[in-house]
Every structure is written in structure tokens, then in C-alpha cells.
Tab-separated table of C-alpha atoms and ligand atoms in Angstrom:
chain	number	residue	atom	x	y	z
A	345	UNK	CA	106.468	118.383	100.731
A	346	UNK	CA	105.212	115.098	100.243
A	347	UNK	CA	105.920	112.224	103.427
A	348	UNK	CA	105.691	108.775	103.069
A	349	UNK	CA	106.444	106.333	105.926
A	350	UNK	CA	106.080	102.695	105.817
A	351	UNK	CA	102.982	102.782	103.466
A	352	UNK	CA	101.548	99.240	102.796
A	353	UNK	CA	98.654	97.695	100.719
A	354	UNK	CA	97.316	94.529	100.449
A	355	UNK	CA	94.600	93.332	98.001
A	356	UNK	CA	93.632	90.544	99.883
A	357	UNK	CA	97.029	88.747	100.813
A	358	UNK	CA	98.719	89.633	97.610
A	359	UNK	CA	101.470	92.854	99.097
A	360	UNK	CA	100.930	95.508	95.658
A	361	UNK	CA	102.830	98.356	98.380
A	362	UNK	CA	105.375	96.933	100.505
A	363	UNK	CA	106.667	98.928	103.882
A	364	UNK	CA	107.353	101.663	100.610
A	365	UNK	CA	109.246	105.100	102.377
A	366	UNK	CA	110.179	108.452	100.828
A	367	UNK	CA	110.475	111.751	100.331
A	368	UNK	CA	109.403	114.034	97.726
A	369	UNK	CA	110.914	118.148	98.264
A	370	UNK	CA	109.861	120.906	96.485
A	371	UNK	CA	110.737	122.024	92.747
A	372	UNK	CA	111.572	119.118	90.942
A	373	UNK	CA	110.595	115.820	88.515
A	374	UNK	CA	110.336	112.279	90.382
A	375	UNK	CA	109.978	109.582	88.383
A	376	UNK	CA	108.537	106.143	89.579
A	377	UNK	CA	109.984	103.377	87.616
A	378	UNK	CA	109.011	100.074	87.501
A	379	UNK	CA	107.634	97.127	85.441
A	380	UNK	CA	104.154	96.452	85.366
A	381	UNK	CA	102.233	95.512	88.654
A	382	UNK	CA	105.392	97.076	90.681
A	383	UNK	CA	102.672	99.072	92.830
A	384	UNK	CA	102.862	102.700	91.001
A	385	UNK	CA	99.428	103.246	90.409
A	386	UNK	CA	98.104	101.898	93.852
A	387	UNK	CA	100.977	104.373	95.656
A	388	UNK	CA	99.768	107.497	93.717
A	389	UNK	CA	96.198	106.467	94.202
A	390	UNK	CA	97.191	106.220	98.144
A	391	UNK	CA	99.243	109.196	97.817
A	392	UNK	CA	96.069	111.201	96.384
A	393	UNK	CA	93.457	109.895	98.506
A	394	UNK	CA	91.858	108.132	96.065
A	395	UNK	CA	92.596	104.698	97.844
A	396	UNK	CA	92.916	103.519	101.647
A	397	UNK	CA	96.570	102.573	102.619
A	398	UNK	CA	96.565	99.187	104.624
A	399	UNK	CA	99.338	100.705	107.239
A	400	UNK	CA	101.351	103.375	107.030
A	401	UNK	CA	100.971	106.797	106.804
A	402	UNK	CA	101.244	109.866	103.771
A	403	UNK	CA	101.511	113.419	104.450
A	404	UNK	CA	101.462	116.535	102.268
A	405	UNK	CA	102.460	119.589	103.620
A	406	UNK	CA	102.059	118.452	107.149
A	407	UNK	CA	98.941	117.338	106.579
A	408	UNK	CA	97.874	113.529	106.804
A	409	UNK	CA	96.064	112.417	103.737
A	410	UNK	CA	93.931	109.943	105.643
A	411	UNK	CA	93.219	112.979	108.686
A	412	UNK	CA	92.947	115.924	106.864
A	413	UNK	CA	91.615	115.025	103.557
A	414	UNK	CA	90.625	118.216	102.421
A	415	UNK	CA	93.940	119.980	103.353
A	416	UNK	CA	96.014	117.614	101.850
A	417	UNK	CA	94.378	116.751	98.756
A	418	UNK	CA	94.899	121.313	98.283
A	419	UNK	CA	98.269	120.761	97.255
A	420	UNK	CA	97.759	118.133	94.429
A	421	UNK	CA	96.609	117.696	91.091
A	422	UNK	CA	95.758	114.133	89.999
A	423	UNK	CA	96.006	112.793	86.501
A	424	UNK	CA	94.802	109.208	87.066
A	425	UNK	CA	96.128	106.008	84.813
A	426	UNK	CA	92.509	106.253	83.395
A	427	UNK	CA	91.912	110.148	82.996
A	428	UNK	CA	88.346	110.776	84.413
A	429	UNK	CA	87.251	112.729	81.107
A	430	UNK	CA	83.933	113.194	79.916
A	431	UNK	CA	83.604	112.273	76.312
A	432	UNK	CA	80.573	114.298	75.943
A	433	UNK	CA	81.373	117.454	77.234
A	434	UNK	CA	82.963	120.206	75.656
A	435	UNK	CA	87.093	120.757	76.676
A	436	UNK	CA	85.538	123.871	78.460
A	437	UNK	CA	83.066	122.355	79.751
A	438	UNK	CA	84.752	120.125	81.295
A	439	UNK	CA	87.898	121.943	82.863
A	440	UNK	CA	84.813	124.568	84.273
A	441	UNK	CA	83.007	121.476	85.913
A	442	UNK	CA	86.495	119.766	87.311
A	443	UNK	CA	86.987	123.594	88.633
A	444	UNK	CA	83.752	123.650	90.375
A	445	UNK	CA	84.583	119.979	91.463
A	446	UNK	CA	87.867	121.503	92.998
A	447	UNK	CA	85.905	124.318	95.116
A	448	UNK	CA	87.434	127.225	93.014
A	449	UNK	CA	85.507	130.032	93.369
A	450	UNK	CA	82.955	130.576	91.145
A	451	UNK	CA	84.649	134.556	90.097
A	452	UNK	CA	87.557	132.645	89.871
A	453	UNK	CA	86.653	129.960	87.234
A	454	UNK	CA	87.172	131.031	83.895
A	455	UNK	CA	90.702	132.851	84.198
A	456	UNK	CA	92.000	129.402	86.250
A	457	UNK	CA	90.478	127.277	83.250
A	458	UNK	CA	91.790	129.682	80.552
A	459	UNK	CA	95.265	129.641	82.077
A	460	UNK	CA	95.355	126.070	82.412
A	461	UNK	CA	94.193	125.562	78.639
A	462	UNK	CA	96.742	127.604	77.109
A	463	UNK	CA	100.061	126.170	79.648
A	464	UNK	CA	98.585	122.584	78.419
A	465	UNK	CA	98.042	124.112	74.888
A	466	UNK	CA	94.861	123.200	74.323
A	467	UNK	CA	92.808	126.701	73.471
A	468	UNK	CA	92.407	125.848	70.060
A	469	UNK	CA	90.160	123.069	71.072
A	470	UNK	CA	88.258	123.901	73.764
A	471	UNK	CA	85.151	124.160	72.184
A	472	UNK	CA	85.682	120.806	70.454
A	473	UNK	CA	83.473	117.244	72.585
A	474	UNK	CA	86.129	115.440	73.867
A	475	UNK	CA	85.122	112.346	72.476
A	476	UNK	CA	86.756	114.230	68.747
A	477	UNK	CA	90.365	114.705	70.355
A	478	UNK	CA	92.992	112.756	69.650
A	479	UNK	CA	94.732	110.666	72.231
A	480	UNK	CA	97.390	113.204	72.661
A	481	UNK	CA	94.798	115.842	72.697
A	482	UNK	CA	92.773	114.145	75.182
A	483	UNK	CA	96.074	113.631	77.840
A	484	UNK	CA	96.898	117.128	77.569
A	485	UNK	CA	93.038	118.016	78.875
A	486	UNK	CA	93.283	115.682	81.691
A	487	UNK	CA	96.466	117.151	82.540
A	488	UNK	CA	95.051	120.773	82.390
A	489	UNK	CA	92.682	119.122	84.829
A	490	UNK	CA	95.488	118.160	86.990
A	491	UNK	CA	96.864	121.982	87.118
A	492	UNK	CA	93.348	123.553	87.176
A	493	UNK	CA	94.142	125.326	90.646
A	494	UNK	CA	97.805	125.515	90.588
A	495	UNK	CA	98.236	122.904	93.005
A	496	UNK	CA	101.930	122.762	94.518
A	497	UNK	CA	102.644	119.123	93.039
A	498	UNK	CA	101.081	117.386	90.404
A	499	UNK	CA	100.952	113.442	90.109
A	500	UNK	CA	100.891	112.051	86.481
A	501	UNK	CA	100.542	108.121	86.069
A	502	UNK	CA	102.054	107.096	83.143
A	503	UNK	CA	100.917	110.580	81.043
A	504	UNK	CA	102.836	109.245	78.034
A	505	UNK	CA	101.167	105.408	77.926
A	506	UNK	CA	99.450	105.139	74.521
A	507	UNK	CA	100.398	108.028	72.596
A	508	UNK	CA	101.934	108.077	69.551
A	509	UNK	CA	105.688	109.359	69.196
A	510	UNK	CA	105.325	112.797	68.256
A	511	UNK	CA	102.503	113.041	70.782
A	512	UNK	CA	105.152	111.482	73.199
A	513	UNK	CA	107.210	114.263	72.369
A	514	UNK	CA	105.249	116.832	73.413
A	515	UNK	CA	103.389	115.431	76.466
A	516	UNK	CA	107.227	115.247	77.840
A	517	UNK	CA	108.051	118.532	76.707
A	518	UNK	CA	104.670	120.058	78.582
A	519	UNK	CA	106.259	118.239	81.727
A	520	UNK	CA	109.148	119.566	81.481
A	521	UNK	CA	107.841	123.113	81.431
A	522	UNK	CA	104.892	122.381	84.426
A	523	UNK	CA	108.124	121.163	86.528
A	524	UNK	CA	109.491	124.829	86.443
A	525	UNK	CA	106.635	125.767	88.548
A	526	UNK	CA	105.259	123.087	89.950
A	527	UNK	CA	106.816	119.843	92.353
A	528	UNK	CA	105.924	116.589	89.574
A	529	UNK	CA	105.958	113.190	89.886
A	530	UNK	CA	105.420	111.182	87.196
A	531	UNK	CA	105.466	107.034	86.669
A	532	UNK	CA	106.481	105.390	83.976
A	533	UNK	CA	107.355	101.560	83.375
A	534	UNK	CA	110.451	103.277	80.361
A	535	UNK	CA	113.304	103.588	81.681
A	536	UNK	CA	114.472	106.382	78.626
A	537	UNK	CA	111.482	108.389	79.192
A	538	UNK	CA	112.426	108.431	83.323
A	539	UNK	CA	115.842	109.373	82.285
A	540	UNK	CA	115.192	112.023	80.004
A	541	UNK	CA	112.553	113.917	81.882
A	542	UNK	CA	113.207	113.626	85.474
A	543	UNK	CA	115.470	114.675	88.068
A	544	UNK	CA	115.426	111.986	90.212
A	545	UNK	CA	114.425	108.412	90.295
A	546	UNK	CA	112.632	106.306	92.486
A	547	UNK	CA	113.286	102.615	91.275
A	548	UNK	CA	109.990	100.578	92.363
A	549	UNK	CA	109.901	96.837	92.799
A	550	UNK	CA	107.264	93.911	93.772
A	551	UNK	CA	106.357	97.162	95.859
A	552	UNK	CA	109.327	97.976	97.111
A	553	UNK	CA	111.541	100.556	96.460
A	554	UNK	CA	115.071	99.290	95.268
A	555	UNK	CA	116.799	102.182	94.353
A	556	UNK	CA	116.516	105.795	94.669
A	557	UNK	CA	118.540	108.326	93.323
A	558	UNK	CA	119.223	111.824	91.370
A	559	UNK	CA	118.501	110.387	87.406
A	560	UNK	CA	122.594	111.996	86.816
A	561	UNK	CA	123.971	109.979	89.761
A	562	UNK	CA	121.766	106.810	88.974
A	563	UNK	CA	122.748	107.049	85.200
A	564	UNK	CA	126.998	107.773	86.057
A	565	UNK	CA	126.814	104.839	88.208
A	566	UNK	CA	124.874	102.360	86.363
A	567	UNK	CA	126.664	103.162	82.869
A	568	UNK	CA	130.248	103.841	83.874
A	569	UNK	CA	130.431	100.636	85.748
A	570	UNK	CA	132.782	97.544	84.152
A	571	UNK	CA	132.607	94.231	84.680
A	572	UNK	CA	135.754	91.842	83.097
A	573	UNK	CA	135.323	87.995	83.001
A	574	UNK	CA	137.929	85.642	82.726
A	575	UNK	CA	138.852	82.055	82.382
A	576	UNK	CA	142.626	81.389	83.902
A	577	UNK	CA	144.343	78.353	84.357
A	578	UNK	CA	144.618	77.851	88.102
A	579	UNK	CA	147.374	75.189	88.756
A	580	UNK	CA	147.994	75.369	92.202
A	581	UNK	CA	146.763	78.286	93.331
A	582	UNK	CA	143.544	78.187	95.544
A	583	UNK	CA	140.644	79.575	94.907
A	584	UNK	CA	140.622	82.120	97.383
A	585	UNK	CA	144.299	83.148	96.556
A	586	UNK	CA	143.022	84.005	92.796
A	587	UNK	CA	140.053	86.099	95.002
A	588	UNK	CA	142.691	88.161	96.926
A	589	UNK	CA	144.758	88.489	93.899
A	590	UNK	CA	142.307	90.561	91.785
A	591	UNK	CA	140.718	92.177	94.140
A	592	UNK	CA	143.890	94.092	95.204
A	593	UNK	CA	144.357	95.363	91.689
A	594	UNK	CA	143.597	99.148	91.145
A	595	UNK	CA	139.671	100.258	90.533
A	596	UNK	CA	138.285	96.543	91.503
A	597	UNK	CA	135.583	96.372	93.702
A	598	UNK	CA	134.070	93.074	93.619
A	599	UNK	CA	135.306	89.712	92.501
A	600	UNK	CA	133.367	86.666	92.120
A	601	UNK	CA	134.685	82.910	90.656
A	602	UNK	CA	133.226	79.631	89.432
A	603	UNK	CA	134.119	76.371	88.104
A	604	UNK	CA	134.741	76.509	84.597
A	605	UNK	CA	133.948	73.627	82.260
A	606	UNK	CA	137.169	73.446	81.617
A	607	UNK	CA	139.432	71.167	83.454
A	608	UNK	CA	141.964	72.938	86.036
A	609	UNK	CA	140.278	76.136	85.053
A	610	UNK	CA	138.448	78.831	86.985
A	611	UNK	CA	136.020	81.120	85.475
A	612	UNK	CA	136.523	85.000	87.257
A	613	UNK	CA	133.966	87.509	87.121
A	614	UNK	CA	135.734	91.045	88.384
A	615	UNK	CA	133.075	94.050	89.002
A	616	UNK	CA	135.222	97.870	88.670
A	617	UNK	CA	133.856	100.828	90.193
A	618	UNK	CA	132.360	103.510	88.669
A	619	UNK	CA	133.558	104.589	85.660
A	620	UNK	CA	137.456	102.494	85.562
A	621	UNK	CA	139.085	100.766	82.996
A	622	UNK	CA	140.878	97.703	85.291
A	623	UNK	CA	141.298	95.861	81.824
A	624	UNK	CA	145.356	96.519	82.548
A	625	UNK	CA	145.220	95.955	85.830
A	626	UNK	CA	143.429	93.514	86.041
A	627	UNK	CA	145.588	91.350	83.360
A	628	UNK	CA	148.710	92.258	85.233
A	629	UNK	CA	147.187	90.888	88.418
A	630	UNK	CA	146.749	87.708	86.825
A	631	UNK	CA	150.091	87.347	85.807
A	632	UNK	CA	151.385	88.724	89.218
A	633	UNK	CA	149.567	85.859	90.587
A	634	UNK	CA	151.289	82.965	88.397
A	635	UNK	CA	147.977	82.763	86.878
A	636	UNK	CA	147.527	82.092	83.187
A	637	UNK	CA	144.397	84.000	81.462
A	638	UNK	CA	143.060	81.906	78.381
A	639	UNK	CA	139.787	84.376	78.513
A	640	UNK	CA	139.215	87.606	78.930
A	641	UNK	CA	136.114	89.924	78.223
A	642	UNK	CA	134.880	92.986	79.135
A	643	UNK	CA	131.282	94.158	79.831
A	644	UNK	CA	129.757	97.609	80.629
A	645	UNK	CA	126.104	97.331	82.595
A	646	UNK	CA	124.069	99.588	80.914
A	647	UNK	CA	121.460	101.371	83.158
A	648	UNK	CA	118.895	98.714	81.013
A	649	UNK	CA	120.647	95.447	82.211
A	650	UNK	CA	120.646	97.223	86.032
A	651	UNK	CA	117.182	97.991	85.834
A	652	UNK	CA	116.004	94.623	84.344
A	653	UNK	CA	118.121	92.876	87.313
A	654	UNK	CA	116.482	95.682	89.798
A	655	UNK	CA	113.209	94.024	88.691
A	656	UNK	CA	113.132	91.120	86.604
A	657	UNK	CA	112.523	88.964	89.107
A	658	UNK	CA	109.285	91.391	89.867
A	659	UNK	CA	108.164	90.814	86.650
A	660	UNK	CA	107.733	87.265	86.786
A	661	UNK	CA	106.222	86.968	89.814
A	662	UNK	CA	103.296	89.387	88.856
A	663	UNK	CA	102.727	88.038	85.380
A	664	UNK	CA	101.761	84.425	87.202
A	665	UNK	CA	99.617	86.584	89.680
A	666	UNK	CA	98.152	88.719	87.004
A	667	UNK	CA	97.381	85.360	85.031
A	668	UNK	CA	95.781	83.601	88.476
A	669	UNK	CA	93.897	86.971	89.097
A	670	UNK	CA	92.456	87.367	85.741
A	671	UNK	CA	91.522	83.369	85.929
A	672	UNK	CA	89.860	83.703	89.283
A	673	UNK	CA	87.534	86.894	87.853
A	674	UNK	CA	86.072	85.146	84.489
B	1121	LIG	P1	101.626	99.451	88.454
B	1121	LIG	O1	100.857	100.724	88.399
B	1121	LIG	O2	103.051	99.622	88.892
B	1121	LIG	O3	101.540	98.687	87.165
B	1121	LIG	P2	99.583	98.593	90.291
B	1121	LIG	O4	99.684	99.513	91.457
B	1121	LIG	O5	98.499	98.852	89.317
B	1121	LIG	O6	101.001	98.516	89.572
B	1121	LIG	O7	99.402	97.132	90.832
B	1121	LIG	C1	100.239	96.550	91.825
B	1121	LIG	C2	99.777	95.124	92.109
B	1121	LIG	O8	98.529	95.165	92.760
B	1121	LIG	C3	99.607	94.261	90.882
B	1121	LIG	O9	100.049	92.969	91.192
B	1121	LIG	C4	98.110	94.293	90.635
B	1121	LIG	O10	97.697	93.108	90.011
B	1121	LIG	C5	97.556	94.417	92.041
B	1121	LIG	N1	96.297	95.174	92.070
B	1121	LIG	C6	96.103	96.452	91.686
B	1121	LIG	N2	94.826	96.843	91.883
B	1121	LIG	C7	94.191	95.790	92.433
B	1121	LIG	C8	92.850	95.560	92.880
B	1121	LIG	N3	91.924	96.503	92.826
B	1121	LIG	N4	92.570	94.335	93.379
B	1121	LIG	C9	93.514	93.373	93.469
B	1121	LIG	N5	94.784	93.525	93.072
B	1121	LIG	C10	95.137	94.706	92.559
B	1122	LIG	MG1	99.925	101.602	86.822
């Protein structure tokens, strides 16, 4: 459906997409997750033709964004960070005048807006200015916008930011039911509200996308994984010895070691697969190995600590840019 290959943008010579690649297929709820300033809003703005890519290329449907504007831009609706509302005009209005905008035909109008106002469930205002809806109100109009002309996918960037929690509620719950019909991706720096609506996950970084997966898959393999840490008393055993030792015990995948701060002590850090307990095995390793364990503690990752160390690191770096940025403009 959607095609993206290598797509890059530079603001000057700060990277906000870097070399980003992926697929979107038919029928189902991507999520882009990532902090702020991990490039969502520039992709979907590339993605939508809204914004030139530096290199790379997007296609929809076979069509190139950048060649075939008009073709390509047919299969999408666009809710922008910043919905493009009118405050002035009436919710009818409106949705008539983003119809015309959208080259539906004229006969055509009125049923497209009507059916769009009542799947976004906003007929009992749309006589009401939007400048007198409520936040919530207001989203759901820009998102009848989006589906004004039952475009195959429809693009949402960040459809929830702002809203209060029951409003929350429901703008996920009206996503939920427009993915039934329609392909949807949605961004979102929350992790929960990723997790809970869509069906798979595209982790984005600095620009760069760091993990990708269905949101089950992602979640079973972030949550069920178990790391133990130990201190053990080494005596003569090397290093590397203590390395072999647990690593051959049942479920461990990974070990790593360090100097402890205590004297003739090491400090061992062993990483299980998916969803083991190697608490027992993991002990009788040690003592397999003549080693003797003073320490030991388990830890389960939660998909929250994987996605802060996904990004963290992102995070930083963009707050100093944002900071410089903002400096250089006042
Ligand atoms: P997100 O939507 O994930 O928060 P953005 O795509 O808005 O991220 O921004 C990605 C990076 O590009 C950020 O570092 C941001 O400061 C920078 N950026 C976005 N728009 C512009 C612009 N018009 N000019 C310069 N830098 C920009
Ligand atoms: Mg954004």
C-alpha cells in the first residue's frame, strides 16, 4: 500500500528523517512511536505530500508521491499535528468546503459529508462554529475531514495530543472502528496508547527506525524478558570462565560482568530469553562453577524501560537542539 525507501530530510544540516524504510499493507493500525523531535510529523508530512523529502522516495499504491501527486495523495486522508480547521465556519460548512477541496463531485457532497459526520459522531453539532467545540469535538471534525472521501489509509498525527481522558477514550475508540475499514496509521509519543490501539509498531528514533514489529510480538518480547544480576565471589576463576559458566545454563542468552566494588568480587549481569525463569538455573550454574553468589536479583524489562533505552538517548540530543533552535529564532 504505502512504500517507503530510504526517505531522508534535512532542515539545514540537522538529519529530522534518517535513511527511514518501510512498509505499510492493507487493513490494519500502525503506530509511530517515538519521543518528541524523533521525525513523526516530518515523515507523515513527506508521506502526504505536504513536505519535500531530501532523498528517498514514497509511494502509495504504485504511485510516487513526489511524480504523481494527484494519484497518490487519492488514497489518503490527512489529519495534520495542527488540524487545518476553520474556527469560523460551521462543522458543515466546513467538511462541504474540505469536500470541494478534495475534488468530490459536487452531486456527491452532502451524502460523503453526512456519512463522514455520523462515523466521526459529530451530527449533533454540525451546525454549531467550530470555534464553540470542545477540543475533543474539534479532533473528531478534523478527523471526519481526514475520511471525507473514503480514502484507503488515513494518517493521524498524534489525534489524541491534548484531549482530556474521557475525550482520549473515545478518539481511540473512533480509531479503532475507522481501522475496520480503512489502512491507519497513527503517531503517538505514549507508548500505552500505541499498545492498546494498534496492530503493529514502528519504533522511531533520532529519525531512525529502531524497531518494528506486530504490537503482540513487540509487547511478549519486551515484557517476558528477565534479566538476573549477581555479585559472586570469584577466587580463582577467570573472568571469562564465570562468562562460559552462565551462559551454558538453560534459557540464558546473554551474559555480561564487571568489577564489583567489592574486593575479589565480580558483579554478573545474565539477560534470559523471552519469557524464562533462569533464577534456578542460573544459581545452580554458579555453584557448578565453584562460584560463591553473595547477590542475587532479578529484573523484568518492561516494554517502558525498552522503549526509554530504544530512545533516550534521542531525547537528549533533540532537547539541546530544540533549545539551540528556539535560541537562534528569538
Ligand atoms: P516529531 O513529530 O516526532 O515530534 P518532528 O518531525 O516534528 O518530530 O521533528 C523532527 C526534528 O526536526 C526535530 O528535531 C525538529 O526540531 C526538527 N524540525 C521539524 N520541523 C522543522 C523545521 N521546519 N525546520 C527546522 N527543523 C525542524
Ligand atoms: Mg510531531
Amino acid at each position: 500500500m504505502i512504500k517507503i525507501e530510504h526517505l531522508t530530510k534535512k532542515y539545514g544540516n540537522h538529519t529530522a528523517v534518517d535513511d527511514l524504510s518501510l512498509d505499510i499493507e492493507p487493513g490494519r493500525i500502525y503506530g509511530f512511536l517515538g519521543p518528541n523531535g524523533a521525525g513523526k510529523s516530518t515523515t507523515m508530512n513527506i508521506i502526504t505530500g505536504y513536505l519535500a523529502a531530501t532523498a528517498g522516495t514514497v509511494t502509495i499504491d504504485g504511485h510516487d508521491i513526489f511524480k504523481e501527486p494527484g494519484k497518490a495523495k487519492q488514497h489518503i486522508g490527512y489529519l495534520p499535528e495542527i488540524p487545518p480547521l476553520y474556527p469560523d465556519m460551521t462543522v458543515l460548512e466546513y467538511l462541504e468546503f474540505a469536500a470541494e477541496l478534495k475534488g468530490i463531485p459536487r452531486t456527491k457532497r452532502m451524502q460523503e459529508v453526512d456519512e463522514a459526520c455520523i462515523t466521526s459522531g459529530i451530527t449533533d453539532v454540525a451546525d454549531r462554529l467550530i470555534k464553540n467545540l470542545s477540543k475533543g469535538y474539534r479532533q473528531r471534525v478534523g478527523i471526519a475531514q481526514a475520511i471525507l472521501g473514503a480514502p484507503d489509509v488515513i494518517i493521524l498525527d498524534e489525534p489524541t495530543a491534548g484531549l482530556d481522558p474521557a475525550q482520549i477514550i473515545e478518539v481511540r475508540d473512533l480509531i479503532r472502528s475507522l481501522g475496520k475499514e480503512h489502512t491507519v496509521i497513527l503517531s503517538s509519543h505514549i507508548l500505552s496508547e500505541i499498545s492498546e490501539v494498534c496492530n503493529y509498531v514502528f519504533i522511531i528514533s533520532k529519525g531512525k527506525l529502531v524497531a518494528a514489529d506486530e504490537t503482540e510480538e513487540l509487547l511478549t518480547h519486551m515484557n517476558g524478558s528477565q534479566e538476573v544480576d549477581l555479585v559472586v565471589r570469584a577466587g580463582q576463576t577467570q573472568t571469562e570462565d564465570i562468562i562460559s559458566a552462565f551462559g551454558k545454563a538453560d534459557g540464558v542468552e546473554n551474559v555480561e560482568t564487571s568489577d564489583s566494588f567489592e574486593p575479589g568480587c565480580i558483579s554478573v549481569r545474565v539477560h534470559a530469553g523471552k519469557e524464562r525463569d533462569i533464577r534456578e538455573a542460573v544459581f545452580k550454574a554458579a555453584v557448578n562453577a565453584g562460584l560463591t553468589v553473595l547477590e542475587m536479583t532479578t529484573r523484568s524489562r518492561s516494554l517502558e524501560d525498552v522503549f526509554l533505552e530504544l530512545t533516550s538517548a534521542d531525547e537528549k540530543d533533540n532537547t539541546d537542539e530544540t533549545t539551540e533552535e528556539g535560541g537562534d529564532e528569538e
